[in-house]
Tab-separated table of C-alpha atoms and ligand atoms in Angstrom:
chain	number	residue	atom	x	y	z
A	24	MET	CA	-48.413	80.871	125.415
A	25	ALA	CA	-45.012	79.489	126.188
A	26	THR	CA	-43.773	80.029	129.698
A	27	ILE	CA	-40.397	79.497	131.255
A	28	ASN	CA	-39.128	77.084	133.853
A	29	LYS	CA	-39.485	79.456	136.792
A	30	ASN	CA	-36.951	77.503	138.806
A	31	TYR	CA	-34.297	79.205	136.708
A	32	LEU	CA	-35.305	82.516	138.234
A	33	ARG	CA	-34.190	81.235	141.611
A	34	LEU	CA	-30.612	80.769	140.420
A	35	GLN	CA	-28.209	83.222	141.920
A	36	GLY	CA	-26.138	85.016	139.285
A	37	SER	CA	-22.961	83.134	138.363
A	38	TYR	CA	-21.469	86.064	140.021
A	39	LEU	CA	-18.198	84.645	141.277
A	40	PHE	CA	-16.158	84.319	138.093
A	41	SER	CA	-17.919	87.177	136.314
A	42	ARG	CA	-17.158	89.507	139.223
A	43	ILE	CA	-13.547	88.324	139.256
A	44	GLY	CA	-13.329	88.853	135.493
A	45	GLU	CA	-14.736	92.352	135.754
A	46	LYS	CA	-12.370	93.369	138.539
A	47	VAL	CA	-9.372	91.994	136.657
A	48	ARG	CA	-10.399	93.715	133.399
A	49	ASN	CA	-10.889	97.052	135.150
A	50	PHE	CA	-7.565	96.786	136.933
A	51	GLN	CA	-5.726	95.848	133.747
A	52	SER	CA	-7.231	98.707	131.745
A	53	GLU	CA	-6.240	101.184	134.455
A	54	ASN	CA	-2.774	99.576	134.772
A	55	PRO	CA	-1.856	98.354	131.301
A	56	ASP	CA	1.829	97.906	132.190
A	57	LYS	CA	1.189	95.467	135.053
A	58	LYS	CA	1.709	91.752	134.452
A	59	ILE	CA	-1.176	89.931	136.107
A	60	ILE	CA	-0.681	86.299	137.120
A	61	ARG	CA	-3.865	84.237	137.196
A	62	LEU	CA	-4.070	81.399	139.695
A	63	GLY	CA	-7.838	81.604	139.884
A	64	ILE	CA	-9.686	79.415	137.438
A	65	GLY	CA	-9.196	75.641	137.530
A	66	ASP	CA	-8.185	75.067	133.928
A	67	VAL	CA	-5.095	73.157	132.878
A	68	THR	CA	-2.220	74.702	130.924
A	69	ARG	CA	0.081	71.798	129.949
A	70	PRO	CA	-0.318	70.455	126.394
A	71	ILE	CA	-1.781	67.010	125.720
A	72	ALA	CA	0.809	64.240	126.196
A	73	PRO	CA	2.507	62.812	123.048
A	74	ALA	CA	1.062	59.287	123.401
A	75	ILE	CA	-2.419	60.784	123.442
A	76	ILE	CA	-1.736	63.083	120.509
A	77	SER	CA	-0.494	60.101	118.540
A	78	ALA	CA	-3.707	58.158	119.338
A	79	LEU	CA	-5.743	61.167	118.258
A	80	HIS	CA	-3.893	61.358	114.928
A	81	SER	CA	-4.459	57.661	114.199
A	82	ALA	CA	-8.126	57.932	115.133
A	83	VAL	CA	-8.544	60.939	112.842
A	84	ASP	CA	-6.986	58.934	110.004
A	85	GLU	CA	-9.382	56.053	110.705
A	86	MET	CA	-12.293	58.432	110.263
A	87	GLY	CA	-11.030	59.202	106.731
A	88	GLN	CA	-11.095	55.562	105.552
A	89	GLU	CA	-14.271	53.751	104.593
A	90	SER	CA	-13.096	50.546	106.301
A	91	THR	CA	-12.407	52.184	109.662
A	92	PHE	CA	-14.865	55.099	109.683
A	93	LYS	CA	-17.085	55.327	112.797
A	94	GLY	CA	-20.504	56.902	113.142
A	95	TYR	CA	-22.507	57.122	116.358
A	96	ALA	CA	-20.735	55.613	119.342
A	97	PRO	CA	-22.400	52.836	121.375
A	98	ASP	CA	-24.692	54.241	124.100
A	99	LEU	CA	-22.433	53.383	127.029
A	100	GLY	CA	-19.213	54.220	125.167
A	101	TYR	CA	-16.768	52.036	123.231
A	102	GLU	CA	-15.897	48.765	124.877
A	103	PHE	CA	-12.139	49.313	124.421
A	104	LEU	CA	-12.372	52.348	126.697
A	105	ARG	CA	-14.795	50.873	129.237
A	106	ASN	CA	-12.577	47.774	129.510
A	107	ALA	CA	-9.480	49.913	130.092
A	108	ILE	CA	-11.293	51.970	132.744
A	109	ALA	CA	-12.693	48.931	134.567
A	110	GLU	CA	-9.306	47.244	134.562
A	111	ASN	CA	-7.093	50.174	135.518
A	112	ASP	CA	-9.254	52.469	137.612
A	113	PHE	CA	-11.220	49.834	139.485
A	114	LYS	CA	-10.024	46.198	139.316
A	115	ALA	CA	-6.422	47.300	139.921
A	116	ARG	CA	-7.631	48.928	143.154
A	117	GLY	CA	-9.674	45.939	144.244
A	118	CYS	CA	-13.023	47.442	143.208
A	119	ASP	CA	-15.446	45.071	141.577
A	120	ILE	CA	-16.755	47.346	138.810
A	121	SER	CA	-17.528	45.814	135.424
A	122	PRO	CA	-17.258	47.608	132.055
A	123	ASP	CA	-21.061	47.496	131.780
A	124	GLU	CA	-21.375	49.664	134.872
A	125	ILE	CA	-19.378	52.458	133.214
A	126	PHE	CA	-21.113	55.156	131.148
A	127	VAL	CA	-18.650	57.149	129.035
A	128	SER	CA	-19.515	60.829	128.629
A	129	ASP	CA	-18.089	64.181	127.610
A	130	GLY	CA	-17.110	65.080	131.168
A	131	ALA	CA	-18.083	65.090	134.806
A	132	LYS	CA	-19.821	68.458	134.839
A	133	GLY	CA	-22.659	67.278	132.624
A	134	ASP	CA	-22.966	63.976	134.466
A	135	CYS	CA	-22.991	65.342	137.979
A	136	SER	CA	-25.525	67.989	137.016
A	137	ASN	CA	-27.762	65.639	134.988
A	138	ILE	CA	-27.795	62.704	137.390
A	139	GLN	CA	-30.455	64.333	139.584
A	140	GLU	CA	-32.982	63.829	136.743
A	141	ILE	CA	-33.361	60.146	137.616
A	142	PHE	CA	-34.327	60.945	141.222
A	143	GLY	CA	-37.651	62.102	142.613
A	144	ALA	CA	-38.431	65.816	142.639
A	145	ASP	CA	-39.054	65.594	146.387
A	146	ASN	CA	-35.591	64.214	147.210
A	147	LYS	CA	-33.641	66.361	149.610
A	148	ILE	CA	-30.034	67.016	148.726
A	149	ALA	CA	-27.049	67.599	150.989
A	150	VAL	CA	-23.967	69.456	149.825
A	151	CYS	CA	-20.725	70.603	151.365
A	152	ASP	CA	-20.259	74.268	152.231
A	153	PRO	CA	-18.067	75.484	150.496
A	154	VAL	CA	-18.997	73.576	147.332
A	155	TYR	CA	-18.470	73.246	143.570
A	156	PRO	CA	-21.633	75.176	142.575
A	157	VAL	CA	-22.869	72.793	139.847
A	158	TYR	CA	-24.464	70.334	142.284
A	159	VAL	CA	-26.724	72.966	143.805
A	160	ASP	CA	-27.534	74.892	140.630
A	161	SER	CA	-28.619	71.781	138.724
A	162	ASN	CA	-31.029	70.972	141.561
A	163	VAL	CA	-32.296	74.559	141.602
A	164	MET	CA	-33.146	74.189	137.902
A	165	ALA	CA	-35.038	70.997	138.720
A	166	GLY	CA	-37.043	72.716	141.471
A	167	ARG	CA	-35.622	70.656	144.303
A	168	THR	CA	-34.100	73.345	146.497
A	169	GLY	CA	-36.794	75.848	147.554
A	170	GLU	CA	-36.246	79.595	147.693
A	171	TYR	CA	-32.889	81.281	148.159
A	172	ASP	CA	-32.438	82.884	151.539
A	173	ASP	CA	-30.281	86.026	151.486
A	174	ILE	CA	-29.594	85.801	155.189
A	175	THR	CA	-28.256	82.239	155.306
A	176	GLU	CA	-26.908	82.598	151.734
A	177	GLY	CA	-28.385	79.241	150.845
A	178	TYR	CA	-31.528	77.527	149.557
A	179	LYS	CA	-34.177	76.691	152.136
A	180	ASP	CA	-34.594	73.011	151.263
A	181	VAL	CA	-30.920	72.116	150.906
A	182	ILE	CA	-28.903	70.569	153.713
A	183	TYR	CA	-25.576	72.403	153.850
A	184	MET	CA	-22.736	70.545	155.529
A	185	PRO	CA	-20.057	72.914	156.833
A	186	CYS	CA	-16.491	72.001	155.917
A	187	THR	CA	-14.194	73.793	158.304
A	188	ARG	CA	-10.639	73.549	159.560
A	189	GLU	CA	-12.096	71.869	162.675
A	190	ASN	CA	-13.439	68.894	160.694
A	191	GLY	CA	-10.515	68.862	158.251
A	192	PHE	CA	-12.840	70.166	155.507
A	193	ALA	CA	-14.616	66.779	155.368
A	194	PRO	CA	-18.226	67.176	156.505
A	195	ASP	CA	-19.781	65.589	159.571
A	196	LEU	CA	-22.733	63.243	159.102
A	197	PRO	CA	-25.847	65.445	159.043
A	198	GLN	CA	-28.566	65.204	161.711
A	199	GLU	CA	-31.324	65.596	159.148
A	200	VAL	CA	-31.055	62.646	156.776
A	201	PRO	CA	-30.689	63.648	153.094
A	202	ASP	CA	-31.851	61.497	150.186
A	203	LEU	CA	-28.982	62.512	147.913
A	204	ILE	CA	-25.536	63.321	149.274
A	205	TYR	CA	-22.984	65.075	147.077
A	206	LEU	CA	-19.394	64.420	148.116
A	207	CYS	CA	-16.297	65.475	146.211
A	208	PHE	CA	-12.813	64.227	147.124
A	209	PRO	CA	-10.129	65.368	146.509
A	210	ASN	CA	-12.166	68.499	146.987
A	211	ASN	CA	-12.688	71.551	144.898
A	212	PRO	CA	-12.295	74.205	146.325
A	213	THR	CA	-10.573	73.177	149.590
A	214	GLY	CA	-8.083	70.630	148.238
A	215	ALA	CA	-9.049	68.374	151.171
A	216	VAL	CA	-9.258	64.596	151.021
A	217	ILE	CA	-11.180	62.068	153.071
A	218	THR	CA	-9.655	59.009	154.699
A	219	LYS	CA	-11.007	55.600	153.853
A	220	ASP	CA	-12.337	55.177	157.394
A	221	ARG	CA	-14.296	58.400	157.242
A	222	LEU	CA	-15.643	57.631	153.794
A	223	GLN	CA	-16.696	54.215	155.082
A	224	GLU	CA	-18.748	56.036	157.763
A	225	TRP	CA	-20.558	57.880	154.988
A	226	VAL	CA	-21.207	54.647	153.115
A	227	ASP	CA	-22.558	53.005	156.282
A	228	TYR	CA	-24.733	56.049	156.976
A	229	ALA	CA	-26.138	56.066	153.439
A	230	ARG	CA	-26.895	52.346	153.515
A	231	LYS	CA	-28.575	52.607	156.895
A	232	ASN	CA	-30.777	55.494	155.753
A	233	GLY	CA	-31.459	54.552	152.145
A	234	SER	CA	-29.586	57.599	150.830
A	235	ILE	CA	-27.542	57.707	147.631
A	236	ILE	CA	-24.034	59.207	147.623
A	237	LEU	CA	-23.082	61.070	144.445
A	238	TYR	CA	-19.310	60.868	144.619
A	239	ASP	CA	-17.312	63.248	142.447
A	240	ALA	CA	-13.762	61.928	142.078
A	241	ALA	CA	-12.706	64.278	139.258
A	242	TYR	CA	-9.369	64.939	141.013
A	243	GLU	CA	-8.585	61.319	141.925
A	244	SER	CA	-5.297	61.288	139.991
A	245	PHE	CA	-3.840	63.925	142.319
A	246	ILE	CA	-3.922	61.633	145.357
A	247	THR	CA	-0.369	61.038	146.565
A	248	GLU	CA	-0.835	59.768	150.114
A	249	GLU	CA	-1.591	56.258	151.317
A	250	GLY	CA	-4.896	55.560	153.034
A	251	ILE	CA	-6.846	57.943	150.823
A	252	PRO	CA	-9.471	56.170	148.712
A	253	HIS	CA	-9.256	56.719	144.949
A	254	SER	CA	-12.778	55.420	144.480
A	255	ILE	CA	-15.751	55.201	146.824
A	256	TYR	CA	-16.049	51.568	145.749
A	257	GLU	CA	-12.976	50.833	147.853
A	258	CYS	CA	-15.425	51.063	150.788
A	259	GLU	CA	-17.432	48.039	151.751
A	260	GLY	CA	-21.035	48.189	150.605
A	261	ALA	CA	-20.551	51.270	148.396
A	262	LYS	CA	-22.019	49.462	145.399
A	263	GLU	CA	-25.304	49.502	147.303
A	264	CYS	CA	-25.398	53.252	147.834
A	265	ALA	CA	-23.058	55.188	145.544
A	266	ILE	CA	-22.642	56.599	142.048
A	267	GLU	CA	-19.181	57.852	141.075
A	268	PHE	CA	-18.124	60.519	138.585
A	269	ARG	CA	-14.719	60.711	136.961
A	270	SER	CA	-13.113	63.056	134.486
A	271	PHE	CA	-10.138	63.061	132.114
A	272	SER	CA	-10.004	66.856	132.356
A	273	LYS	CA	-7.465	67.315	135.097
A	274	THR	CA	-5.982	63.803	134.929
A	275	ALA	CA	-4.831	64.144	131.330
A	276	GLY	CA	-5.514	67.745	130.301
A	277	PHE	CA	-8.810	66.997	128.512
A	278	THR	CA	-10.666	70.175	129.526
A	279	GLY	CA	-10.807	71.071	125.825
A	280	LEU	CA	-11.104	67.517	124.455
A	281	ARG	CA	-13.976	66.535	126.821
A	282	LEU	CA	-14.154	63.034	128.282
A	283	GLY	CA	-15.416	61.548	131.529
A	284	PHE	CA	-17.505	58.701	132.866
A	285	THR	CA	-20.052	57.775	135.468
A	286	VAL	CA	-20.221	54.493	137.341
A	287	ILE	CA	-23.638	53.120	138.256
A	288	PRO	CA	-23.515	49.649	139.770
A	289	LYS	CA	-26.012	47.312	138.113
A	290	ASP	CA	-27.820	46.439	141.339
A	291	LEU	CA	-27.889	49.896	142.915
A	292	THR	CA	-31.459	50.819	143.828
A	293	ALA	CA	-33.389	53.798	145.172
A	294	GLY	CA	-36.804	53.152	146.675
A	295	GLY	CA	-36.610	49.582	145.393
A	296	GLU	CA	-35.994	50.578	141.735
A	297	ARG	CA	-32.719	49.972	139.911
A	298	LEU	CA	-30.931	53.129	138.842
A	299	TRP	CA	-28.794	51.618	136.053
A	300	PRO	CA	-31.655	51.217	133.554
A	301	LEU	CA	-32.873	54.734	134.266
A	302	TRP	CA	-29.493	56.302	133.559
A	303	ALA	CA	-29.066	54.035	130.509
A	304	ARG	CA	-32.416	55.300	129.239
A	305	ARG	CA	-31.533	58.896	129.993
A	306	HIS	CA	-28.135	58.540	128.346
A	307	GLY	CA	-29.684	56.876	125.290
A	308	THR	CA	-32.392	59.510	124.941
A	309	LYS	CA	-30.523	62.733	125.603
A	310	TYR	CA	-26.935	62.006	124.691
A	311	ASN	CA	-25.175	60.672	121.600
A	312	GLY	CA	-21.794	59.818	123.019
A	313	ALA	CA	-18.279	61.214	123.249
A	314	PRO	CA	-16.549	61.273	119.838
A	315	TYR	CA	-14.656	58.157	118.740
A	316	ILE	CA	-11.394	60.065	118.387
A	317	ILE	CA	-11.692	61.367	121.951
A	318	GLN	CA	-12.484	57.916	123.311
A	319	LYS	CA	-9.362	56.628	121.522
A	320	ALA	CA	-7.426	59.452	123.180
A	321	GLY	CA	-8.910	58.320	126.497
A	322	GLU	CA	-7.792	54.739	125.841
A	323	ALA	CA	-4.242	56.005	125.245
A	324	CYS	CA	-4.190	57.367	128.808
A	325	TYR	CA	-4.071	53.751	129.970
A	326	SER	CA	-1.195	52.611	127.736
A	327	GLN	CA	2.167	52.248	129.427
A	328	GLU	CA	3.517	55.326	127.658
A	329	GLY	CA	0.350	57.342	128.192
A	330	ARG	CA	0.213	56.529	131.880
A	331	ALA	CA	3.813	57.594	132.399
A	332	GLN	CA	3.276	60.852	130.516
A	333	ILE	CA	0.088	61.897	132.293
A	334	LYS	CA	1.624	60.953	135.631
A	335	GLU	CA	4.430	63.370	134.835
A	336	GLN	CA	1.898	66.078	134.037
A	337	VAL	CA	0.033	65.608	137.295
A	338	ALA	CA	3.390	65.622	139.101
A	339	TYR	CA	4.178	68.974	137.461
A	340	TYR	CA	0.989	70.522	138.850
A	341	LEU	CA	1.571	68.931	142.242
A	342	GLU	CA	5.047	70.427	142.296
A	343	ASN	CA	3.454	73.821	141.647
A	344	ALA	CA	1.093	73.090	144.516
A	345	ARG	CA	4.070	72.351	146.738
A	346	TYR	CA	5.702	75.685	145.831
A	347	ILE	CA	2.501	77.494	146.701
A	348	TYR	CA	1.913	75.538	149.898
A	349	ASP	CA	5.479	75.771	151.211
A	350	GLY	CA	5.930	79.373	150.101
A	351	LEU	CA	2.789	80.577	151.812
A	352	LYS	CA	3.365	78.482	154.904
A	353	GLY	CA	6.895	79.881	155.141
A	354	ALA	CA	5.451	83.374	154.885
A	355	GLY	CA	3.194	82.683	157.883
A	356	TYR	CA	-0.086	81.873	156.132
A	357	GLU	CA	-2.455	79.177	157.364
A	358	VAL	CA	-2.568	76.828	154.381
A	359	TYR	CA	-4.518	73.674	153.496
A	360	GLY	CA	-4.846	71.315	150.525
A	361	GLY	CA	-2.240	71.086	147.768
A	362	VAL	CA	-0.861	67.659	148.721
A	363	ASN	CA	-3.488	65.409	147.151
A	364	ALA	CA	-5.160	68.080	145.048
A	365	PRO	CA	-4.317	70.917	142.653
A	366	TYR	CA	-6.020	73.446	144.949
A	367	ILE	CA	-4.526	75.384	147.827
A	368	TRP	CA	-6.967	76.741	150.364
A	369	LEU	CA	-5.570	79.454	152.575
A	370	ARG	CA	-6.925	81.441	155.452
A	371	THR	CA	-6.954	85.150	154.678
A	372	PRO	CA	-4.581	87.103	156.924
A	373	GLY	CA	-5.940	89.154	159.796
A	374	GLU	CA	-9.670	89.412	159.615
A	375	LEU	CA	-9.769	90.225	155.915
A	376	THR	CA	-12.807	88.956	154.056
A	377	SER	CA	-12.178	86.755	151.046
A	378	TRP	CA	-12.991	89.666	148.687
A	379	GLU	CA	-10.817	92.154	150.605
A	380	PHE	CA	-7.901	89.758	150.255
A	381	PHE	CA	-8.715	89.316	146.565
A	382	ASP	CA	-8.524	93.097	146.066
A	383	GLN	CA	-5.243	93.353	147.958
A	384	LEU	CA	-3.633	90.592	145.920
A	385	LEU	CA	-4.824	92.060	142.649
A	386	GLU	CA	-3.953	95.656	143.385
A	387	LYS	CA	-0.718	95.266	145.336
A	388	VAL	CA	0.939	92.238	143.745
A	389	ASN	CA	-1.184	91.654	140.626
A	390	VAL	CA	-2.067	88.052	141.437
A	391	VAL	CA	-5.572	86.659	140.858
A	392	GLY	CA	-7.086	83.914	142.988
A	393	THR	CA	-10.632	82.959	143.938
A	394	PRO	CA	-12.412	84.278	147.045
A	395	GLY	CA	-13.517	81.353	149.213
A	396	SER	CA	-16.829	83.015	150.059
A	397	GLY	CA	-17.849	82.552	146.412
A	398	PHE	CA	-18.157	78.810	147.101
A	399	GLY	CA	-20.446	79.200	150.115
A	400	PRO	CA	-20.673	81.046	153.435
A	401	HIS	CA	-18.204	78.712	155.159
A	402	GLY	CA	-15.651	79.714	152.544
A	403	GLU	CA	-15.563	83.231	153.987
A	404	HIS	CA	-12.070	84.202	155.216
A	405	TYR	CA	-10.554	81.626	152.869
A	406	PHE	CA	-9.013	81.934	149.429
A	407	ARG	CA	-8.329	79.400	146.665
A	408	LEU	CA	-5.200	79.287	144.531
A	409	THR	CA	-4.742	76.717	141.792
A	410	ALA	CA	-1.632	74.814	140.810
A	411	PHE	CA	-2.558	74.754	137.112
A	412	GLY	CA	-0.365	77.695	136.080
A	413	SER	CA	3.111	77.466	134.569
A	414	ARG	CA	5.987	76.824	136.978
A	415	GLU	CA	7.461	80.211	136.218
A	416	ASN	CA	4.234	82.097	136.934
A	417	THR	CA	3.549	80.047	140.033
A	418	ILE	CA	6.951	80.820	141.523
A	419	GLU	CA	6.686	84.479	140.635
A	420	ALA	CA	3.180	84.739	142.098
A	421	ILE	CA	4.308	83.254	145.393
A	422	GLU	CA	7.351	85.513	145.575
A	423	ARG	CA	5.043	88.470	145.065
A	424	ILE	CA	2.561	87.279	147.707
A	425	LYS	CA	5.425	86.798	150.182
A	426	ASN	CA	6.237	90.481	149.738
A	427	LEU	CA	2.674	91.626	150.269
B	27	PLP	N1	-16.230	68.198	139.300
B	27	PLP	C1	-15.452	69.081	139.925
B	27	PLP	C2	-15.354	69.040	141.395
B	27	PLP	C3	-14.765	70.053	139.199
B	27	PLP	O1	-14.001	70.945	139.832
B	27	PLP	C4	-14.886	70.079	137.796
B	27	PLP	C5	-14.191	71.082	136.975
B	27	PLP	O2	-13.615	72.019	137.386
B	27	PLP	C6	-15.714	69.136	137.195
B	27	PLP	C7	-16.369	68.213	137.968
B	27	PLP	C8	-15.943	69.182	135.717
B	27	PLP	O3	-15.175	68.274	135.050
B	27	PLP	P1	-15.285	68.083	133.478
B	27	PLP	O4	-14.272	68.974	132.850
B	27	PLP	O5	-15.010	66.624	133.290
B	27	PLP	O6	-16.674	68.427	133.044
């Protein structure tokens, strides 16, 4: 008789966005004349840049000609893309990452949830609180987290690292040493970044303890300030302890096209075994590569024209972020993030819970955001707004919130 993977039963319902969706639907059906502005979900809204569209068109045409048709992509991804990534994202920043250390994929979500497969089932993970839920849920599915505890609102065998205004939303080094450490900067949901010095402390800690850092840099292109590392490999010794995930989703609007990559240094080991061959094997066995046309679109992001156009797009979202940040600050809110990230993390006014504030915003000014408590207990009394809306909607939403 077939049985199920019982670990799945330990997953907590993906209750955050479904509960938001339900509340918004109910409100809209009771108030059909109200115009709701959604600054909740982190999806982009700007169209794909012209240089990328042009590369897509040419690649589509190539697929229609016998002489240029492409079938399965190479396991690690096409060399033209891996070369462009190594050159522009790493060498240009002084990071010694070779094209062979880059695994092209269809996005960071799959990679950062699948990576745990190459580690032992007994490895203990550490995550930030609040956190992008994928890191925890993928480990729950693998049976690495223990039971869920309703009182602490967390899994018993996970090390949760509080990210609070006191530590600038960058976690302190944990007392109990984890085997796998998930870090994400610029951060979703807090919009926080980590300085190079503080990230270096994490690298030193991981090397000293034999831990591996799983570094999610999906929002790297939003960094505007000096002194903030774009890659963990800017830190000394990171090639000995870190894997990095990147995404084209927010950098170039690829949430619907799907493209990302993972960097695994060739000599990175865990328990004396090299990780690169394991991920290569995993990739080769379970994955057949991002489509050629999408990899060509990815390559176009590194052309002179493409770079300028996607930079403009990121600047557009960052300008939205500035409107939100300045507008809320001016209205007396305690506001974080938004400078090096498309997320604004605000403290709810008074002693309102995250969900109470959500209800107020929806019902009184018809604006939708995301309750911070949905990302973990330390997100309680916080609220996330995203800068991915249109300029017009963003400005209107902030004007409405000011009048709350
Ligand atoms: N990592 C973080 C922190 C994210 O917020 C997201 C998407 O919202 C992803 C990864 C997923 O990226 P992708 O679209 O490349 O799968």
